[in-house]
Structures are given as C-alpha cells and as structure tokens.
Amino acid sequence: MSALDFVVLIGSMLAIAIYGIWRTRGRRELNIYLKGDGKTAWFAIGLSVMATQASAITFLSTPGQGYLGGLGFVQIYFGLPIALVIIAAVFLPIFRRLNVYTAYEFLGSRFDSKTRLLGASLFLIQRGLGAGLTIYAPSIVLATVFGWSLDLTIISSGLVAIIYTVMGGSGAVTVTQKYQMAVIFGGMVTAFCLLLAKLPAGLTFTDTLTLAGGFQKLDAVNFSANVHERYTFWSGLLGGTFLMLAYFGTDQSQVQRYLSGASLREGRLGLMFNAVCKIPMQFFILLLGVLIFVFYQFEQPPLFFNANLSQYLAEHRSDPQLHAYEIDFNQIHRQTNRQLENWLKARHGGDPSAAIAAFAEALDSHRKGEEIRAQAASTLSAVSSTSKANDADYVFITFILQQLPHGVIGLLVAAFFAAALSSKASELNALGSCTTVDFYRQIIRRDATDTHCVIVSKWFTAFWGLVAIGFALYAHLVENLIQAVNILGSIFYGVMLGLFVVAFFIRRVGGTAVFWSALLSQALIFFLYFNLTISYLWYPLIGCAACVLLSILLQTFLKRGAQLTWARYETSDYLFRPATLRIFPEAVFVF
Amino acid sequence: MKRATAAEVVTRGDDDTGLPWVRSWNGVYLIVIISFILWVTLLVALTDFFS
C-alpha cells in the first residue's frame, strides 16, 4: 500500500468513527443507548439491516466463493424476500406493539422466564461465536496488507471494534452505517469496473460469460432435489426461508436494527428495501468473483492466494517437491492460457468445431492445474500448521493488492474495515443489550437505573468482544468464512425460530412444553449435524419443525394450558387477532 | 426504566405505506415477491444460456 492508500483508508475510517461518536455523545438513557433515538428513517434502517448482515466476510469471502464455486451460492438468499415479508407483516408489528428492547423479552411475556433465558442463551452462544468469525475477516486483510501476524491483527482489530461499539451504542451503529455502506458500495463498484477494464483486449463481455459458463461458474440455479447438495433451488427456497426468518426475525442484532425505526412504517420499508436489493447485491458480488476467475485464466495466478501459504512457499523454495508443484502449476496455466486464446480466435473466426475442441483442452488443462494445487495444499497441510487457512478467502484481497491502482486499494481496504466495523458493532451491541436486559436486569438487579444499565451494557459489550477475539484466534480452522457463518446460524436458528413460531401461532402451548421441546430439538439438531451429510440449509427447517411439533405433543401431556401473562403490555389478545396475522389466519384458528 | 406506551409506539402513521404508487402493505409485499420471481427467472435464464 502506498501513502495515498493510507490517506484514503485512515481518512475515511476516522471520519465515519468520529461522526458516529459525535452524533451520539453523552447518551445515558438505556432506551436510547440500546434502540437509538427512535427517529430513524426507513432508508437508514434498510442500510443498517443490510450492513449488519453484510460483514467484511461478505465482501472478502463471497468473491472467493464465486471464484471457486460460481454463482450457485446466490441460492442461499432465495428464502430472504419471503422471510422478510413474513417478518414485516407478522413479527415487526408484534415487537413494536410490545415495545420490547430484545426479541427475547417477548418470549418472557408470552411464556415464562426460563423460556426467555433459553432463547437469549441460544442467541448469545450462536452470535458470540459468529462474532469471532466476523473479527477474523478484517484480520485477514490486515495480515495480507501489512504482513503482520494473523493473531496480532485479530486482537488489534477486535479491540478497535470493541472501543467503537462501547463508545457509541446502537445510535452510533445506525447513524454511521449508511456512510459505511456508501464506502463499501463505492469500493465494490470501482473494483467491478476496473476488473472489466483489465480483462484481455478482444474478450467481449459475452465471451467472458461464455468462458465462465463453460467452467460451470454461471450455474446460478440448480433444481436438483438431492438433499446432500449444498446449494439448490429447493434448499435455498425452503431451508433458506427458515434460515432468514430466524436470522432477521429472532436474532437480536437484526431485531435491534429495525426496532430503532421512527414508526412501524419505517421498519417495514427498511426490511422491504433489503428484500428487493439483497439478491441482486449478492449476485454482483459473486459475479465479481467469477470475473476474477476469468481474469486469472489470462493472467498467471499464484499457486496459493492465501498469504500464509504463499509466504511458506517462498521461504521453502529449496524443497524440491514444493518447488516442482509451483513449476508444474505455472506451466499448466500457460498451457490453459494458450488453449483459451485459440478458443477465442476460433470463436471470433467463425470456426465452432475448433472453438469447442480448444475449450475442451482448456478445461482439461485447468482440471490438471487444480489437481496440482490440491496436491500442493495437501502437502503443505501435512508440514505446516499455518497452512490450514482457506484459500478462497484470500482471492479478492490478493487481486486488489496485486492488480488495482493505488488509491483504489486504500478505498477497498477501507470498505472491508467499514463492513467489519458496522457488522461487528451491531453484533456486539446486540450481545451487550441482550445480556443486560435478559440476564442482568432479570436475574441480578431488577431495580437497576438507566444510567447503571448503560454502564453495565458497555461492560458486557466489551466482554463479548473479548470472547469473539478468543474464538477468532481459532477461526482459521473453518472451511470458508461465509459458509461457516451460515452453518453456525443454521445449527441454532431453527430452534430459536421454533420458539417464536409457537409463541405467535400456537396459543395453547405453554412455557414448560416449549422450553423442553426446544432443548430436545437443539439436541436433535446437534445429533443430525454430526451424523448426516445433508445440506446445512435444511437444519433451520428441521429445528423449527421439531420444536413446534414436540411442543404440541408435549403440551397434550401437560395438565396446564398456556399461561398468557401479557396484561402489563395491554396487548392480551393482540397476537391472535386475525387483522394482525392475516397472512396466516389458518394457523391461528387451527391451534 | 422509561418506555413509550404501546399506543405511542404503534400509532405513528403505520397503516399508510407513504409510497406514492402503492398505498397498501399487501401491494408492497406483492411487488417484493414479483421482483423475487423476476430475479430467479433471470438467473435460470443465465444458467441455461451459458451452461
């Protein structure tokens, strides 16, 4: 990175952070610290919801996913629009009507304290671990850019995120996220345009797509009914709906975002903004990865994008086996390059049979190159403990540092940090809020004042930041960051969603039945996850269904019916009013 | 702990979408679902055309 890059990076990050702290200075009321000032407009909510989900992992790891696996990953978002419509129509009005700080407060008022604590605990475990993964992503950038130790960058970027969140609270998160998203989108669009400009002369956009399609990188939709295939239309639509319903509807880091709206209308529009924009956004980020793949068919790629692996390789060039891998890989890449140029000439020269033959040869050479890469990775894994890090997460940052001009590098590194800071701040703020409201004020000090709760919330925020840093130190063991985050969510979200589905729709089930059902369902999910090989996208559906069915079953064996204790919210019959739940009137009346 | 009352929370112009071209929330949801179907159709076309 040059001086210009540092000016762009430090300037943009400092401006956003100082603005957030200045706008939210001196807030001492718990209501405002946790939910903001309640005046947030729909566009800011929409960007805040988007920024919370779109962490640095999204912008770092998703292009790598596109590079390796193509566009198929976009199917995970097929359930998102449906889920957000359900949340806007059902969940959001209920949360606003009850005027809760956390989603789990609702479980306490609908069921009992133990169910509230169970829901909050599931969130804290899942989000606490997930926060570790989101700290890990910007650390990869720092380690690659500056050549620092990964552990050092994890600790330092984690501490920056903690200080930022503790100083600003929810208000700072919301007011700064729109500027962070502007930096992120600016960076990604710039990278996309520059990448198109860097493709070889003579390669049209149609040629680019044809080439990518020939390597199966444009297989965006797969209608296979095989449950073992990770990303299919069905797993995305059915499993993805439950995953997104649980994430946006029951995860406090998201609930807190749209509860900060000035009105129900602002919250709903913010969610609908995401429902419309999320699939195209993820598509373009994945397409960026696909274009990088095409770019590296004409430009020599490194044997490994992972900085640790590349460094190890550079330090051990005397090892004949490793050196041979590198030579063979470069040679086979040059061969692929020649064959693709022949394909392009034949294609433009109107010789389809020669084009087909040249492309088939290029495919074969590419496959051989990937085999060499896999063998080299396997050899390195056996000899070096640092070589377990996944290569896909390093593809985009390597491309940025090696191929883009100065100034743009600084902008894109700033985009990663903006994404990291915005999602991390939301997560830590939600973890601190949940621990304060659902545990501290429920169990330890019921009479705590607002000022006291704000201070305690800040301490809990810092505590969870440290837990996340601890977990991040082991995050290099995961397969791929963007997948790891979703896998982690899939294991816990189904049961969390089940608790809320029972609360909303099944009136006769009480706290004891749903509590034990949730515990049994979570145990079932753990068992299935470690014993089956089905796509992880099915687990939210299975967890939710198990929790709902077991609750109904268990309730029939319990003498007592549901104990509705909502009088203090003056909403005793609100949930079961057909006007509130007009989308699912059958469910309300059946149960 | 200062909480706004339930009435204060839900009565700030919630039924109106505030959008000039769609007045009801069901209309907004319909537009979202249509845009989703459109995107999936385009992705299917992309998959079929270039595979």
XYZ file of C-alpha atoms in Angstrom:
642
model
C 0.000 0.000 0.000
C 1.222 3.484 -0.861
C 0.906 6.756 1.098
C -2.188 7.608 -0.975
C -3.829 4.327 0.064
C -3.138 5.061 3.728
C -4.600 8.561 3.409
C -7.817 7.191 1.831
C -8.049 4.320 4.340
C -7.351 6.235 7.535
C -9.237 9.350 6.402
C -12.478 7.542 5.551
C -12.466 5.338 8.657
C -11.651 8.141 11.079
C -14.290 10.419 9.558
C -17.011 7.775 9.977
C -15.990 6.807 13.526
C -15.686 10.411 14.763
C -19.005 11.326 13.181
C -20.734 8.384 14.927
C -19.250 9.206 18.314
C -20.031 12.930 17.942
C -23.647 12.328 16.906
C -24.321 10.027 19.865
C -22.237 11.715 22.555
C -23.498 11.763 26.143
C -26.375 9.303 25.787
C -27.260 7.963 29.200
C -30.760 6.562 28.737
C -30.904 2.803 28.226
C -33.769 3.141 25.759
C -31.709 5.422 23.506
C -28.413 3.586 24.009
C -29.943 0.248 23.032
C -32.508 1.219 20.409
C -31.300 4.619 19.185
C -33.441 7.735 19.410
C -36.445 6.122 17.684
C -36.320 8.626 14.815
C -34.503 6.525 12.236
C -35.918 6.763 8.698
C -36.584 3.699 6.539
C -33.598 4.162 4.249
C -31.176 4.309 7.201
C -32.858 1.227 8.717
C -32.626 -0.584 5.375
C -28.917 0.175 5.070
C -28.351 -0.667 8.721
C -30.053 -4.076 8.336
C -28.009 -4.668 5.173
C -24.745 -3.538 6.784
C -25.337 -5.757 9.819
C -25.674 -8.825 7.622
C -23.079 -7.775 5.052
C -19.984 -8.041 7.183
C -16.416 -7.933 5.916
C -16.912 -11.651 5.325
C -19.473 -10.858 2.628
C -17.076 -8.615 0.729
C -13.967 -10.677 1.348
C -15.165 -14.251 1.207
C -18.100 -14.104 -1.232
C -15.961 -13.176 -4.293
C -13.730 -16.123 -3.312
C -16.827 -18.308 -3.180
C -17.743 -17.038 -6.673
C -14.180 -17.698 -7.887
C -14.227 -21.309 -6.692
C -17.867 -22.353 -6.817
C -19.507 -19.902 -9.215
C -22.879 -18.255 -8.755
C -24.617 -21.216 -7.064
C -24.168 -19.665 -3.610
C -26.760 -16.997 -4.520
C -29.477 -19.638 -3.951
C -28.987 -19.363 -0.186
C -30.719 -15.948 -0.438
C -33.820 -17.241 -2.257
C -35.692 -17.509 1.027
C -34.834 -13.962 2.079
C -37.606 -11.965 0.331
C -40.276 -14.375 1.599
C -38.843 -14.304 5.120
C -38.698 -10.504 5.193
C -42.307 -10.197 4.021
C -43.385 -12.512 6.875
C -41.315 -10.540 9.394
C -42.671 -7.188 8.182
C -46.253 -8.441 8.281
C -46.172 -10.513 11.492
C -43.046 -10.185 13.666
C -42.396 -6.451 13.439
C -45.885 -5.229 14.455
C -45.793 -7.537 17.477
C -42.345 -6.419 18.620
C -43.315 -2.773 18.223
C -46.659 -3.237 19.933
C -44.966 -4.854 22.946
C -42.249 -2.155 22.822
C -39.503 -4.594 23.768
C -35.745 -3.958 23.961
C -34.909 -7.506 22.913
C -36.844 -10.128 20.990
C -36.485 -12.489 23.959
C -38.458 -10.186 26.237
C -41.431 -11.194 24.139
C -40.783 -14.874 24.954
C -40.802 -13.958 28.652
C -44.164 -12.218 28.395
C -45.712 -14.924 26.196
C -44.293 -17.938 28.069
C -42.121 -17.580 31.151
C -38.664 -16.514 32.368
C -36.920 -19.804 31.668
C -38.048 -19.776 28.027
C -36.893 -16.173 27.688
C -33.487 -17.103 29.101
C -33.280 -20.130 26.809
C -33.988 -18.013 23.708
C -31.485 -15.395 24.835
C -28.894 -18.091 25.597
C -29.234 -19.644 22.137
C -28.717 -16.194 20.642
C -25.711 -15.400 22.831
C -23.957 -18.693 22.062
C -24.578 -18.506 18.326
C -23.890 -14.806 17.879
C -20.946 -14.833 20.301
C -19.232 -17.489 18.168
C -20.317 -15.793 14.916
C -18.782 -12.542 16.128
C -15.434 -14.333 16.238
C -15.720 -15.131 12.541
C -16.555 -11.529 11.655
C -13.455 -10.301 13.506
C -11.359 -12.836 11.649
C -12.215 -11.441 8.187
C -10.656 -7.946 8.513
C -7.687 -9.563 10.223
C -7.003 -11.487 7.013
C -6.906 -8.141 5.186
C -4.546 -6.588 7.725
C -2.285 -9.630 7.768
C -2.133 -9.703 3.962
C -1.684 -5.952 3.505
C 0.902 -5.344 6.215
C 2.395 -8.808 6.525
C 1.630 -8.810 10.269
C 0.943 -11.908 12.312
C -2.685 -13.034 11.995
C -3.099 -13.367 15.779
C -1.859 -9.800 16.295
C -4.259 -8.413 13.684
C -7.183 -10.368 15.188
C -6.534 -8.873 18.631
C -5.932 -5.320 17.377
C -8.941 -5.137 15.009
C -11.117 -6.752 17.706
C -10.090 -4.113 20.246
C -10.840 -1.297 17.761
C -14.334 -2.747 17.199
C -14.934 -3.002 20.968
C -13.907 0.617 21.645
C -16.004 1.908 18.752
C -19.130 -0.005 19.850
C -18.809 0.767 23.553
C -18.435 4.486 22.883
C -21.407 4.819 20.552
C -24.062 2.190 21.274
C -26.939 1.411 18.923
C -27.312 5.042 17.829
C -23.738 5.243 16.568
C -24.201 1.968 14.714
C -27.262 3.265 12.868
C -26.018 6.786 12.069
C -22.689 5.590 10.688
C -23.810 2.508 8.797
C -25.208 4.479 5.848
C -21.808 6.116 5.329
C -20.076 2.788 5.783
C -22.354 1.258 3.159
C -21.534 4.165 0.820
C -17.804 3.383 1.200
C -18.493 -0.333 0.689
C -20.624 0.113 -2.433
C -18.206 2.703 -3.826
C -15.336 0.273 -3.358
C -17.137 -2.730 -4.842
C -18.432 -0.850 -7.909
C -14.938 0.571 -8.524
C -13.417 -2.922 -8.276
C -16.061 -4.292 -10.666
C -15.422 -1.583 -13.297
C -11.634 -1.891 -13.050
C -11.848 -5.658 -13.319
C -13.880 -5.380 -16.527
C -11.289 -2.936 -17.898
C -8.439 -5.335 -17.053
C -9.860 -8.288 -18.986
C -7.814 -9.035 -22.139
C -8.438 -6.938 -25.229
C -10.644 -8.838 -27.668
C -12.523 -10.634 -24.898
C -16.045 -9.216 -25.068
C -18.477 -9.385 -22.151
C -20.349 -12.201 -23.957
C -17.043 -14.078 -24.401
C -16.375 -13.606 -20.699
C -19.741 -15.049 -19.730
C -19.379 -17.908 -22.235
C -15.953 -18.762 -20.829
C -17.237 -18.616 -17.243
C -20.287 -20.696 -18.214
C -18.020 -23.296 -19.828
C -16.223 -23.690 -16.489
C -19.645 -24.094 -14.754
C -19.224 -20.793 -12.927
C -22.591 -19.423 -14.063
C -24.723 -22.297 -12.774
C -26.780 -19.992 -10.573
C -29.866 -22.173 -10.165
C -29.864 -25.912 -9.579
C -33.263 -27.635 -9.357
C -31.837 -30.913 -8.042
C -33.906 -32.488 -5.258
C -30.819 -34.147 -3.748
C -30.706 -33.029 -0.097
C -26.968 -33.726 0.052
C -26.223 -30.997 -2.488
C -25.400 -27.880 -0.521
C -26.913 -25.144 -2.703
C -30.027 -25.940 -4.691
C -33.181 -24.001 -5.536
C -35.140 -26.057 -3.003
C -32.663 -25.858 -0.145
C -32.416 -22.107 -0.775
C -36.144 -21.517 -1.035
C -37.333 -23.777 1.803
C -34.311 -24.053 4.080
C -33.218 -20.509 3.232
C -36.630 -19.088 4.173
C -36.345 -20.605 7.643
C -32.711 -19.542 7.994
C -33.507 -15.944 7.029
C -36.736 -15.904 9.032
C -34.762 -16.921 12.085
C -31.873 -14.551 11.400
C -33.909 -11.438 10.671
C -36.822 -12.279 12.961
C -35.197 -13.638 16.112
C -31.549 -12.579 16.085
C -31.238 -9.543 18.348
C -28.505 -7.994 16.168
C -31.132 -7.577 13.413
C -34.239 -7.033 15.567
C -32.427 -4.146 17.270
C -31.818 -2.528 13.857
C -35.428 -2.332 12.727
C -36.801 -1.590 16.206
C -34.861 1.685 16.046
C -37.284 2.960 13.379
C -39.401 6.069 13.899
C -42.522 4.010 13.193
C -43.729 0.611 12.079
C -43.848 2.007 8.536
C -40.135 2.934 8.588
C -39.185 -0.511 9.895
C -41.282 -2.274 7.272
C -39.916 -0.208 4.394
C -36.367 -0.793 5.639
C -36.979 -4.541 5.545
C -38.629 -4.395 2.112
C -35.635 -2.445 0.809
C -33.484 -5.437 1.790
C -35.997 -7.926 0.380
C -35.650 -6.297 -3.049
C -31.912 -5.458 -3.035
C -30.254 -8.425 -1.346
C -30.369 -10.996 -4.176
C -29.011 -8.597 -6.849
C -26.334 -7.389 -4.414
C -25.117 -10.915 -3.648
C -25.328 -11.790 -7.339
C -22.990 -8.941 -8.276
C -20.520 -9.788 -5.501
C -20.444 -13.420 -6.676
C -20.154 -12.245 -10.299
C -17.138 -10.223 -9.222
C -15.548 -13.500 -8.089
C -16.458 -15.154 -11.391
C -14.862 -12.269 -13.319
C -11.708 -12.624 -11.208
C -11.705 -16.300 -12.199
C -11.882 -15.325 -15.898
C -9.183 -12.689 -15.366
C -6.813 -15.284 -13.885
C -7.281 -17.572 -16.875
C -5.284 -14.999 -18.875
C -3.015 -13.776 -16.078
C -0.725 -16.024 -14.048
C -2.367 -16.646 -10.646
C -0.294 -17.585 -7.597
C -0.288 -21.265 -6.637
C -1.968 -20.116 -3.412
C -3.858 -16.888 -2.787
C -3.515 -17.422 0.960
C -0.756 -15.119 2.199
C 0.416 -17.657 4.805
C 0.754 -20.398 2.219
C 2.473 -18.122 -0.294
C 4.920 -16.963 2.370
C 5.652 -20.528 3.418
C 6.198 -21.468 -0.211
C 8.589 -18.535 -0.711
C 10.573 -19.490 2.404
C 10.881 -23.127 1.345
C 11.832 -22.874 -2.302
C 14.686 -25.237 -1.610
C 12.150 -28.012 -1.002
C 12.209 -29.855 -4.364
C 8.654 -31.178 -4.052
C 7.091 -27.793 -3.301
C 9.168 -26.123 -5.992
C 8.044 -28.765 -8.505
C 4.398 -28.061 -7.691
C 4.895 -24.370 -8.433
C 6.709 -25.006 -11.722
C 4.118 -27.570 -12.873
C 1.254 -25.257 -11.916
C 2.702 -22.283 -13.806
C 3.402 -24.469 -16.828
C -0.100 -25.928 -16.938
C -1.546 -22.432 -16.538
C 0.402 -21.166 -19.559
C -0.977 -24.139 -21.490
C -4.558 -23.292 -20.428
C -3.936 -19.684 -21.418
C -2.789 -20.693 -24.937
C -5.749 -23.026 -25.403
C -8.198 -20.302 -24.348
C -6.600 -17.851 -26.770
C -7.050 -20.480 -29.500
C -10.673 -20.825 -28.425
C -11.160 -17.072 -28.658
C -9.582 -16.916 -32.133
C -11.690 -19.831 -33.381
C -14.835 -18.319 -31.842
C -14.253 -14.936 -33.419
C -13.114 -16.578 -36.695
C -16.423 -18.427 -37.038
C -14.995 -21.936 -36.535
C -17.255 -23.520 -33.879
C -15.768 -27.020 -34.040
C -12.223 -25.684 -33.458
C -13.584 -23.499 -30.653
C -15.244 -26.494 -28.964
C -12.050 -28.566 -29.269
C -9.835 -25.768 -27.883
C -12.204 -25.169 -24.972
C -12.315 -28.884 -24.122
C -8.487 -28.877 -23.994
C -8.515 -25.776 -21.797
C -10.984 -27.429 -19.418
C -8.754 -30.476 -19.172
C -5.648 -28.360 -18.510
C -7.499 -26.327 -15.889
C -8.583 -29.525 -14.124
C -4.953 -30.694 -14.051
C -3.879 -27.322 -12.634
C -6.471 -27.623 -9.846
C -5.229 -31.135 -9.084
C -1.677 -29.798 -8.690
C -2.984 -27.049 -6.399
C -4.873 -29.609 -4.291
C -1.805 -31.848 -4.014
C 0.373 -28.901 -3.014
C -2.194 -27.816 -0.392
C -2.318 -31.326 0.977
C 1.492 -31.483 1.189
C 1.642 -28.100 2.915
C -1.085 -29.047 5.395
C 0.994 -32.013 6.429
C 4.132 -29.964 7.074
C 2.855 -26.577 8.285
C 0.292 -25.723 10.949
C -0.337 -22.302 9.392
C -1.375 -23.788 6.066
C -4.904 -24.762 7.128
C -6.344 -21.366 6.239
C -8.743 -21.447 3.344
C -7.523 -20.127 0.019
C -10.921 -18.785 -1.134
C -10.999 -16.011 1.486
C -7.745 -14.565 0.107
C -8.687 -14.445 -3.595
C -10.233 -10.965 -3.630
C -7.706 -9.248 -1.360
C -4.832 -10.741 -3.410
C -6.418 -9.458 -6.615
C -6.891 -5.994 -5.075
C -3.327 -5.705 -3.829
C -1.691 -7.079 -6.973
C -3.862 -5.662 -9.735
C -5.609 -2.450 -8.703
C -4.115 1.068 -8.717
C -3.123 2.964 -5.575
C -5.907 4.968 -4.035
C -8.406 2.292 -5.089
C -6.532 -0.191 -2.889
C -6.960 2.182 0.044
C -10.662 2.614 -0.776
C -11.280 -1.137 -0.911
C -9.355 -1.857 2.270
C -11.451 0.932 3.867
C -14.572 -0.829 2.517
C -13.533 -4.046 4.270
C -12.998 -2.200 7.519
C -16.262 -0.291 7.183
C -18.076 -3.592 6.660
C -16.242 -5.203 9.560
C -16.901 -2.316 11.907
C -20.586 -1.976 11.036
C -21.483 -5.643 11.425
C -19.232 -6.089 14.442
C -20.714 -3.045 16.168
C -24.260 -4.355 15.585
C -23.357 -7.787 16.891
C -21.508 -6.617 19.990
C -24.179 -4.036 20.755
C -26.887 -6.729 20.490
C -24.896 -9.154 22.639
C -24.384 -6.466 25.301
C -28.063 -5.435 25.180
C -29.323 -8.985 25.436
C -27.050 -9.860 28.360
C -28.078 -6.680 30.210
C -31.816 -6.776 29.540
C -32.469 -10.523 29.538
C -29.991 -11.684 32.167
C -28.653 -8.837 34.328
C -31.955 -6.988 34.817
C -33.899 -10.223 35.108
C -31.677 -12.154 37.484
C -29.167 -9.847 39.193
C -30.602 -6.308 39.581
C -34.239 -5.752 38.762
C -34.200 -2.196 40.155
C -31.197 -1.001 38.112
C -31.399 2.594 36.865
C -30.978 3.558 33.198
C -27.518 5.055 33.800
C -26.414 1.913 35.614
C -27.786 -0.322 32.819
C -25.985 1.681 30.128
C -22.679 1.247 32.006
C -23.329 -2.468 32.549
C -24.308 -2.889 28.903
C -20.980 -1.356 27.870
C -19.083 -3.786 30.087
C -20.996 -6.730 28.634
C -20.316 -5.411 25.121
C -16.595 -5.373 25.914
C -16.842 -8.854 27.452
C -18.438 -10.297 24.309
C -15.835 -8.539 22.188
C -13.125 -10.370 24.109
C -14.973 -13.700 23.723
C -15.183 -13.042 19.968
C -11.448 -12.286 19.811
C -10.739 -15.562 21.626
C -12.854 -17.534 19.152
C -11.383 -15.675 16.164
C -7.939 -16.965 17.101
C -9.223 -20.432 16.105
C -11.248 -19.320 13.063
C -8.511 -20.344 10.613
C -9.749 -23.906 11.082
C -13.026 -23.231 9.247
C -13.626 -24.254 5.640
C -14.730 -20.869 4.278
C -15.858 -17.855 6.307
C -19.105 -17.025 4.522
C -20.172 -20.678 4.710
C -19.014 -21.065 8.307
C -21.183 -18.140 9.443
C -24.232 -19.643 7.770
C -23.517 -23.155 9.052
C -23.217 -21.837 12.608
C -26.504 -19.951 12.246
C -28.247 -22.982 10.753
C -27.402 -25.117 13.782
C -29.023 -22.739 16.295
C -31.543 -20.647 14.356
C -34.128 -23.382 13.708
C -34.909 -23.899 17.385
C -34.870 -20.137 18.072
C -37.399 -19.676 15.291
C -39.439 -22.590 16.637
C -39.808 -20.776 19.977
C -41.208 -17.704 18.219
C -43.464 -19.666 15.856
C -45.050 -21.434 18.823
C -45.362 -18.087 20.624
C -47.047 -16.399 17.671
C -49.289 -19.097 16.303
C -49.985 -21.876 18.800
C -51.935 -20.350 21.604
C -52.496 -23.429 23.746
C -48.802 -24.297 24.212
C -47.301 -23.053 27.467
C -43.772 -22.249 28.640
C -42.822 -25.626 30.089
C -43.772 -27.558 26.944
C -41.958 -25.212 24.581
C -38.886 -24.995 26.856
C -38.283 -28.750 26.952
C -39.201 -29.113 23.284
C -36.600 -26.509 22.361
C -33.912 -28.288 24.360
C -34.786 -31.659 22.801
C -34.884 -30.120 19.308
C -31.476 -28.495 19.782
C -30.051 -31.845 20.897
C -31.625 -33.435 17.814
C -30.013 -30.835 15.533
C -26.586 -31.443 17.074
C -27.050 -35.184 16.578
C -28.180 -34.795 12.955
C -25.424 -32.307 12.119
C -22.696 -34.665 13.287
C -24.259 -37.768 11.725
C -25.821 -36.676 8.430
C -24.329 -35.162 5.293
C -27.382 -33.198 4.129
C -27.063 -29.522 3.181
C -26.846 -27.304 6.267
C -29.658 -25.156 4.859
C -32.172 -27.824 5.906
C -31.335 -27.612 9.629
C -33.281 -24.385 10.364
C -36.384 -26.000 8.859
C -35.838 -29.259 10.760
C -35.082 -27.448 14.045
C -38.142 -25.231 13.763
C -40.465 -28.093 12.771
C -39.138 -30.315 15.575
C -39.601 -27.581 18.171
C -43.174 -26.825 17.037
C -44.283 -30.466 16.775
C -42.683 -31.511 20.063
C -44.278 -28.511 21.799
C -47.741 -29.521 20.633
C -47.097 -33.141 21.570
C -45.688 -32.308 24.986
C -48.465 -29.859 25.750
C -51.051 -32.588 25.301
C -49.371 -34.485 28.127
C -49.220 -31.494 30.438
C -52.267 -30.655 32.510
C -51.854 -26.885 32.475
C -52.615 -24.864 29.382
C -50.786 -21.835 28.137
C -50.286 -19.071 30.657
C -50.738 -15.814 28.845
C -49.396 -13.051 31.042
C -49.409 -10.055 28.801
C -51.619 -7.769 30.788
C -48.749 -5.409 31.565
C -48.351 -4.702 27.856
C -52.109 -4.153 27.339
C -51.958 -6.484 24.376
C -53.741 -9.515 25.743
C -55.442 -10.536 22.509
C -53.294 -8.674 20.010
C -51.345 -11.603 18.626
C -54.341 -13.743 17.928
C -56.328 -11.067 16.153
C -56.932 -12.040 12.517
C -56.090 -8.477 11.456
C -52.595 -8.890 12.886
C -51.999 -12.298 11.402
C -53.985 -12.100 8.213
C -51.217 -13.854 6.329
C -51.640 -16.990 8.427
C -55.256 -16.980 9.613
C -55.463 -20.791 9.297
C -52.643 -21.313 11.764
C -54.286 -19.084 14.310
C -57.626 -20.799 14.076
C -56.344 -24.363 13.821
C -54.462 -24.096 17.085
C -36.946 2.439 33.009
C -38.682 4.798 30.591
C -40.683 3.004 27.962
C -43.040 4.569 25.477
C -46.576 3.252 25.834
C -47.822 0.703 23.339
C -50.187 3.266 21.872
C -47.335 5.726 21.265
C -45.310 3.063 19.556
C -47.880 1.880 17.049
C -49.851 4.940 16.034
C -47.288 6.967 14.077
C -48.766 6.598 10.590
C -48.344 2.851 10.423
C -51.091 1.823 8.009
C -50.037 4.135 5.199
C -47.011 2.951 3.221
C -46.135 6.557 2.364
C -45.276 5.443 -1.156
C -46.913 7.379 -3.993
C -47.666 4.368 -6.180
C -48.556 1.658 -3.642
C -50.933 2.537 -0.838
C -51.376 -0.830 0.891
C -48.797 -3.070 2.527
C -50.151 -6.088 0.656
C -49.285 -4.203 -2.554
C -45.722 -3.647 -1.295
C -45.368 -7.334 -0.410
C -46.680 -8.294 -3.852
C -44.066 -6.091 -5.539
C -41.330 -7.714 -3.454
C -42.467 -11.211 -4.420
C -42.748 -10.241 -8.098
C -39.219 -8.792 -8.061
C -38.003 -12.041 -6.468
C -39.673 -14.152 -9.176
C -38.160 -11.879 -11.806
C -34.647 -12.310 -10.378
C -34.979 -16.087 -10.171
C -36.233 -16.180 -13.766
C -33.226 -14.128 -14.911
C -30.837 -16.386 -13.001
C -32.434 -19.505 -14.500
C -32.101 -17.945 -17.970
C -28.431 -17.113 -17.268
C -27.779 -20.681 -16.103
C -29.489 -22.242 -19.123
C -27.986 -19.878 -21.682
C -24.337 -20.163 -20.638
C -24.099 -23.747 -19.379
